[in-house]
Coordinates of C-alpha atoms in Angstrom, one line a residue:
M144 CA 114.1 70.4 100.1
A145 CA 114.3 73.0 97.3
D146 CA 117.4 73.0 95.0
A147 CA 118.6 76.5 95.9
S148 CA 121.3 76.6 93.2
A149 CA 118.8 75.6 90.5
I150 CA 116.2 78.2 91.7
T151 CA 118.8 81.0 91.8
A152 CA 120.1 80.0 88.3
R153 CA 116.5 80.1 87.0
Q154 CA 115.9 83.5 88.5
K155 CA 119.0 84.9 86.7
E156 CA 117.7 83.4 83.4
L157 CA 114.3 85.1 83.9
V158 CA 116.0 88.4 84.6
E159 CA 118.2 88.1 81.5
Q160 CA 115.2 87.1 79.4
A161 CA 113.3 90.2 80.5
I162 CA 116.3 92.4 79.8
E163 CA 116.7 91.1 76.3
R164 CA 113.0 91.5 75.5
A165 CA 112.9 95.1 76.9
R166 CA 116.2 96.3 75.3
P167 CA 114.7 97.7 72.1
T168 CA 112.2 99.9 74.1
V169 CA 114.3 100.8 77.1
K170 CA 117.7 101.5 75.5
D171 CA 118.9 105.1 75.9
R172 CA 115.8 106.1 78.0
V173 CA 116.6 108.2 81.0
V174 CA 115.1 106.6 84.1
V175 CA 115.2 107.9 87.7
V176 CA 114.8 105.4 90.5
T177 CA 114.4 106.7 94.1
G178 CA 115.7 104.5 96.9
G179 CA 117.9 103.1 94.2
G180 CA 121.0 102.3 96.2
R181 CA 119.9 99.0 97.8
G182 CA 117.2 96.4 97.9
I183 CA 114.4 96.5 95.4
G184 CA 115.5 99.9 94.1
R185 CA 119.0 98.5 93.3
A186 CA 117.5 95.5 91.5
M187 CA 115.5 97.9 89.3
V188 CA 118.5 100.1 88.6
E189 CA 120.7 97.1 87.6
G190 CA 118.0 95.7 85.3
L191 CA 117.4 99.0 83.6
W192 CA 121.1 99.7 83.3
K193 CA 121.8 96.3 81.8
A194 CA 118.9 96.8 79.3
G195 CA 120.7 100.0 78.0
A196 CA 118.9 102.7 79.9
M197 CA 120.6 105.8 81.3
V198 CA 119.8 105.3 85.0
V199 CA 119.9 107.7 87.9
A200 CA 119.8 106.0 91.3
A201 CA 118.7 108.4 94.0
D202 CA 119.1 107.5 97.6
K203 CA 119.2 109.3 101.0
T204 CA 122.6 107.8 101.8
W205 CA 125.1 105.8 99.9
K206 CA 126.9 104.5 103.0
G207 CA 127.6 100.8 102.4
A208 CA 126.7 101.1 98.7
E209 CA 129.7 103.2 97.5
E210 CA 131.0 100.5 95.2
F211 CA 127.7 100.2 93.4
R212 CA 127.5 104.0 93.0
Q213 CA 131.1 104.0 91.5
Q214 CA 130.2 101.1 89.2
L215 CA 127.2 103.1 87.9
E216 CA 129.1 106.3 87.3
S217 CA 132.2 104.8 85.8
S218 CA 130.0 103.1 83.2
G219 CA 129.0 106.4 81.6
R220 CA 125.3 105.4 81.6
G221 CA 124.6 105.7 85.3
M222 CA 124.6 108.2 88.1
G223 CA 124.2 108.1 91.8
V224 CA 122.7 111.1 93.6
E225 CA 122.3 111.6 97.3
V226 CA 118.9 113.2 98.1
D227 CA 116.3 113.2 100.8
I228 CA 113.0 113.3 99.0
T229 CA 111.4 115.3 101.8
D230 CA 113.8 118.2 101.2
D231 CA 112.8 120.7 98.5
E232 CA 116.3 122.1 98.1
Q233 CA 117.9 118.6 97.8
L234 CA 115.2 117.6 95.2
D235 CA 115.8 120.7 93.2
A236 CA 119.6 120.1 93.2
A237 CA 119.0 116.4 92.2
F238 CA 116.7 117.5 89.4
E239 CA 119.2 120.0 88.0
A240 CA 122.1 117.4 88.3
V241 CA 120.1 114.8 86.4
T242 CA 119.1 117.3 83.7
K243 CA 122.6 118.5 83.3
R244 CA 124.0 115.0 83.0
F245 CA 121.4 113.2 80.9
G246 CA 118.7 115.6 80.0
A247 CA 115.0 115.2 80.9
A248 CA 113.9 112.0 82.5
D249 CA 111.8 109.6 80.4
A250 CA 110.6 107.7 83.4
L251 CA 110.4 108.1 87.2
I252 CA 110.1 105.2 89.6
N253 CA 109.1 106.1 93.1
N254 CA 110.5 103.3 95.2
A255 CA 111.9 105.2 98.2
A256 CA 109.8 104.7 101.3
L257 CA 109.8 104.0 105.0
V258 CA 108.4 100.7 106.2
G259 CA 107.5 99.5 109.7
P260 CA 110.9 98.0 110.5
T261 CA 112.7 101.3 109.6
L262 CA 110.1 103.4 111.4
Y263 CA 110.2 101.2 114.5
P264 CA 113.8 99.6 114.6
G265 CA 113.8 96.4 116.6
L266 CA 110.1 96.4 117.0
N267 CA 108.9 96.3 113.4
R268 CA 105.4 97.4 114.0
K269 CA 102.9 98.9 116.5
K270 CA 99.2 98.6 116.8
T271 CA 97.3 101.6 115.5
L272 CA 96.4 103.1 118.9
E273 CA 100.0 102.6 120.1
T274 CA 101.3 104.9 117.3
T275 CA 102.0 108.5 117.9
D276 CA 101.1 111.6 115.8
R277 CA 104.8 111.9 115.1
D278 CA 105.0 108.4 113.6
W279 CA 102.3 109.3 111.1
E280 CA 103.9 112.6 110.3
V281 CA 107.3 111.1 109.6
I282 CA 106.1 108.3 107.4
F283 CA 103.6 110.4 105.4
N284 CA 106.3 113.0 104.9
V285 CA 108.4 110.4 103.0
N286 CA 105.9 107.9 101.5
V287 CA 103.3 110.4 100.3
F288 CA 104.6 114.0 100.3
G289 CA 108.1 112.9 99.2
V290 CA 106.6 110.9 96.3
L291 CA 104.5 113.9 95.3
K292 CA 107.4 116.3 95.5
T293 CA 109.5 114.1 93.3
I294 CA 106.7 113.7 90.8
R295 CA 106.2 117.4 90.6
R296 CA 109.7 118.0 89.5
F297 CA 110.4 115.1 87.1
I298 CA 107.1 115.0 85.4
K299 CA 107.3 118.6 84.1
P300 CA 109.6 117.8 81.1
M301 CA 107.5 114.7 80.4
L302 CA 104.4 116.9 80.1
E303 CA 106.3 119.3 77.9
R304 CA 107.4 116.5 75.5
K305 CA 104.0 114.8 75.9
S306 CA 105.7 111.5 76.7
G307 CA 106.9 109.7 79.8
S308 CA 106.2 107.2 82.5
V309 CA 105.7 107.5 86.3
V310 CA 105.7 104.3 88.3
N311 CA 104.7 104.2 92.0
L312 CA 105.2 101.3 94.5
V313 CA 102.3 100.4 96.8
S314 CA 101.3 97.4 98.8
R315 CA 98.8 94.6 98.6
G316 CA 98.0 95.3 102.3
A317 CA 96.3 98.5 101.2
L318 CA 93.7 96.7 99.1
A319 CA 90.1 96.2 99.9
V320 CA 88.4 93.0 98.6
S321 CA 84.7 92.9 97.8
A322 CA 82.2 90.4 99.3
G323 CA 78.7 91.1 98.0
S324 CA 77.9 94.7 98.7
G325 CA 80.6 95.2 101.3
Y326 CA 84.4 95.3 101.3
F327 CA 87.0 94.0 103.7
G328 CA 90.8 94.5 104.1
M329 CA 93.2 92.2 102.2
R330 CA 95.3 91.5 105.4
P331 CA 94.6 93.8 108.3
W332 CA 96.0 91.2 110.8
T333 CA 99.5 92.0 109.7
V334 CA 99.5 95.2 111.8
E335 CA 101.0 97.7 109.4
M336 CA 99.8 101.2 110.4
P337 CA 100.6 103.9 109.4
Y338 CA 102.5 102.3 106.5
Q339 CA 99.5 100.9 104.7
S340 CA 97.7 104.2 105.0
T341 CA 100.5 105.9 103.1
K342 CA 100.3 103.2 100.4
A343 CA 96.6 103.6 100.1
A344 CA 97.2 107.3 99.5
V345 CA 99.8 106.7 96.8
M346 CA 97.4 104.2 95.2
A347 CA 94.7 106.8 94.9
L348 CA 97.2 109.4 93.7
T349 CA 98.2 107.0 90.9
F350 CA 94.7 106.5 89.6
Y351 CA 93.7 110.2 89.7
L352 CA 97.0 111.6 88.4
A353 CA 97.0 109.1 85.5
D354 CA 93.6 110.4 84.3
E355 CA 94.7 114.0 84.7
V356 CA 97.9 113.7 82.6
R357 CA 96.7 111.0 80.1
S358 CA 96.0 113.7 77.5
E359 CA 99.5 115.1 78.0
G360 CA 101.0 111.8 76.9
V361 CA 102.3 110.6 80.3
A362 CA 101.6 107.2 81.8
V363 CA 101.2 106.8 85.5
N364 CA 101.0 103.2 87.0
A365 CA 101.6 101.5 90.3
I366 CA 103.0 98.1 91.2
M367 CA 102.7 95.9 94.3
P368 CA 105.9 93.9 94.8
A369 CA 105.6 90.6 96.5
H370 CA 106.9 90.0 100.1
A371 CA 110.5 90.7 99.3
R372 CA 113.9 90.7 100.9
G373 CA 114.6 94.5 101.1
S374 CA 117.6 96.0 102.8
W375 CA 115.8 96.0 106.1
F376 CA 114.6 92.4 106.0
D377 CA 117.4 90.4 107.7
S378 CA 117.5 92.6 110.8
A379 CA 113.7 92.8 111.0
S380 CA 113.4 89.0 110.7
R381 CA 116.0 88.5 113.5
A382 CA 114.2 90.9 115.7
S383 CA 110.9 89.0 115.2
M384 CA 112.6 85.7 115.8
E385 CA 114.1 87.0 119.1
R386 CA 110.5 87.9 120.2
G387 CA 109.3 84.4 119.2
D388 CA 107.2 85.9 116.3
G389 CA 107.1 84.7 112.7
F390 CA 107.9 87.0 109.8
G391 CA 105.5 85.8 107.2
Q392 CA 106.4 83.4 104.3
R393 CA 109.8 83.1 102.7
P394 CA 110.6 86.4 100.9
E395 CA 111.1 86.9 97.2
V396 CA 114.4 88.1 95.8
P397 CA 114.4 91.8 94.9
E398 CA 114.9 90.9 91.3
H399 CA 111.4 89.7 90.9
V400 CA 110.4 93.3 90.1
V401 CA 112.8 93.6 87.1
P402 CA 110.5 92.3 84.3
I403 CA 107.5 94.6 85.1
T404 CA 109.9 97.6 85.8
L405 CA 111.4 97.3 82.4
F406 CA 107.9 97.1 80.8
L407 CA 106.4 100.1 82.6
A408 CA 109.6 102.2 82.2
S409 CA 109.0 102.1 78.5
Q410 CA 105.4 103.3 78.6
N411 CA 103.6 106.5 77.8
A412 CA 99.9 107.4 77.8
Q413 CA 99.4 105.7 74.4
G414 CA 100.4 102.4 76.1
V415 CA 99.5 101.3 79.6
T416 CA 98.3 103.9 82.1
G417 CA 96.2 104.2 85.2
M418 CA 96.8 100.6 86.2
L419 CA 97.8 98.8 89.4
Y420 CA 99.6 95.5 89.0
S421 CA 100.5 92.7 91.5
V422 CA 104.1 91.9 90.5
A423 CA 103.8 88.2 91.4
D424 CA 100.6 87.8 89.3
W425 CA 102.0 89.8 86.4
N426 CA 105.2 87.7 86.3
H427 CA 103.1 84.5 86.2
D428 CA 100.8 85.9 83.4
H429 CA 103.8 87.0 81.3
G430 CA 105.9 83.9 81.5
Y431 CA 108.3 85.0 84.3
G432 CA 107.4 82.3 86.8
G433 CA 105.0 82.1 89.8
Y434 CA 105.6 83.1 93.4
A435 CA 107.7 80.1 94.2
A436 CA 110.0 80.7 91.3
W437 CA 111.3 84.0 92.8
Q438 CA 111.6 82.9 96.5
D439 CA 115.0 83.6 98.2
H440 CA 116.9 80.4 99.0
E441 CA 120.2 82.2 99.7
L442 CA 119.3 83.6 103.1
P443 CA 121.8 83.8 106.0
P444 CA 122.1 80.4 107.8
D445 CA 120.1 81.5 110.8
L446 CA 117.2 82.8 108.7
E447 CA 117.3 79.9 106.3
E448 CA 117.0 77.5 109.2
S449 CA 114.0 79.5 110.6
F450 CA 112.1 79.7 107.3
S451 CA 112.9 76.0 106.4
K452 CA 111.5 74.8 109.8
A453 CA 108.4 76.9 109.4
E454 CA 107.8 75.6 105.9
A455 CA 108.3 72.0 107.0
A456 CA 105.8 72.4 109.8
S457 CA 103.0 73.8 107.6
R458 CA 101.4 73.5 104.2
P459 CA 103.1 75.4 101.3
A460 CA 102.5 79.1 101.7
R461 CA 99.8 80.5 99.5
G462 CA 100.4 83.6 97.4
G463 CA 99.8 87.1 98.8
F464 CA 100.0 86.6 102.6
G465 CA 97.3 84.0 102.7
V466 CA 95.3 85.1 99.7
S467 CA 95.2 82.4 97.1
T468 CA 96.2 83.7 93.7
P469 CA 97.5 82.3 90.3
A470 CA 100.9 83.7 91.3
N471 CA 101.4 80.9 93.7
R472 CA 102.1 78.6 90.8
V473 CA 105.7 77.8 90.0

């Protein structure tokens, strides 16, 4: 059985190590994080804030996260804004509020998104032919058009200053893997339409936009977080358990994204741009531990029991939903 307290303590050490390393390049940069009120977005915001950045956490609602918002704003180096990224007027108002408070953003992290469990509450997923046109319209409106709308606003000052960084979040499930002259999907058996279609679109957007704005000094990159415990994870896992389904391998803690977030938030086109990174593999390659080092061992008792039983009944899970990678190393 894993020593949960030791693993959690090590995770905190790795986060602090990343913060101290990044402080010289991140301090005083203005960074906007969408979906920043909870889950992975909150972990990003906290890491950036602790490293000395001026951080704007944008979220559709702050219900249940009011204390975090107050903590940010009372610090003098943080700001919480309520914005629906599909709404042009709300985005305009958010952009103006950020500019008035901190000036132009140096980095934008597009984390806000809908996933299957939020699109299909209690069900988590549908097979492609069971989805409706409305399902696709709703999720593309947030995950693709909302991302593009946000970029259009916050990238303008970066282009004018010829410096800045845009970071998009995508998913390993949108990847294609080559086998000779053909390609096959990374994990199509996980049934994630239309979510993975939106992430494939954002992946392509990242590569093309990066090349278009490279000469203007702005970096555009994308990251693929590991299977993580987002704000929706607990309820989605319980729903799967009630149906007798599994919910994949033990999740990572949201903080596993902090090291690479700090790195990419400090970039411009003279540094890293046009890249897509697997967060788990990047962590391993840069001394921040492998997949097992970031797994969440502080789950609620019912979920902990479920994942522990699944782990005991099978071989150790391999990295990336069944795809063997170096990131599976501790």
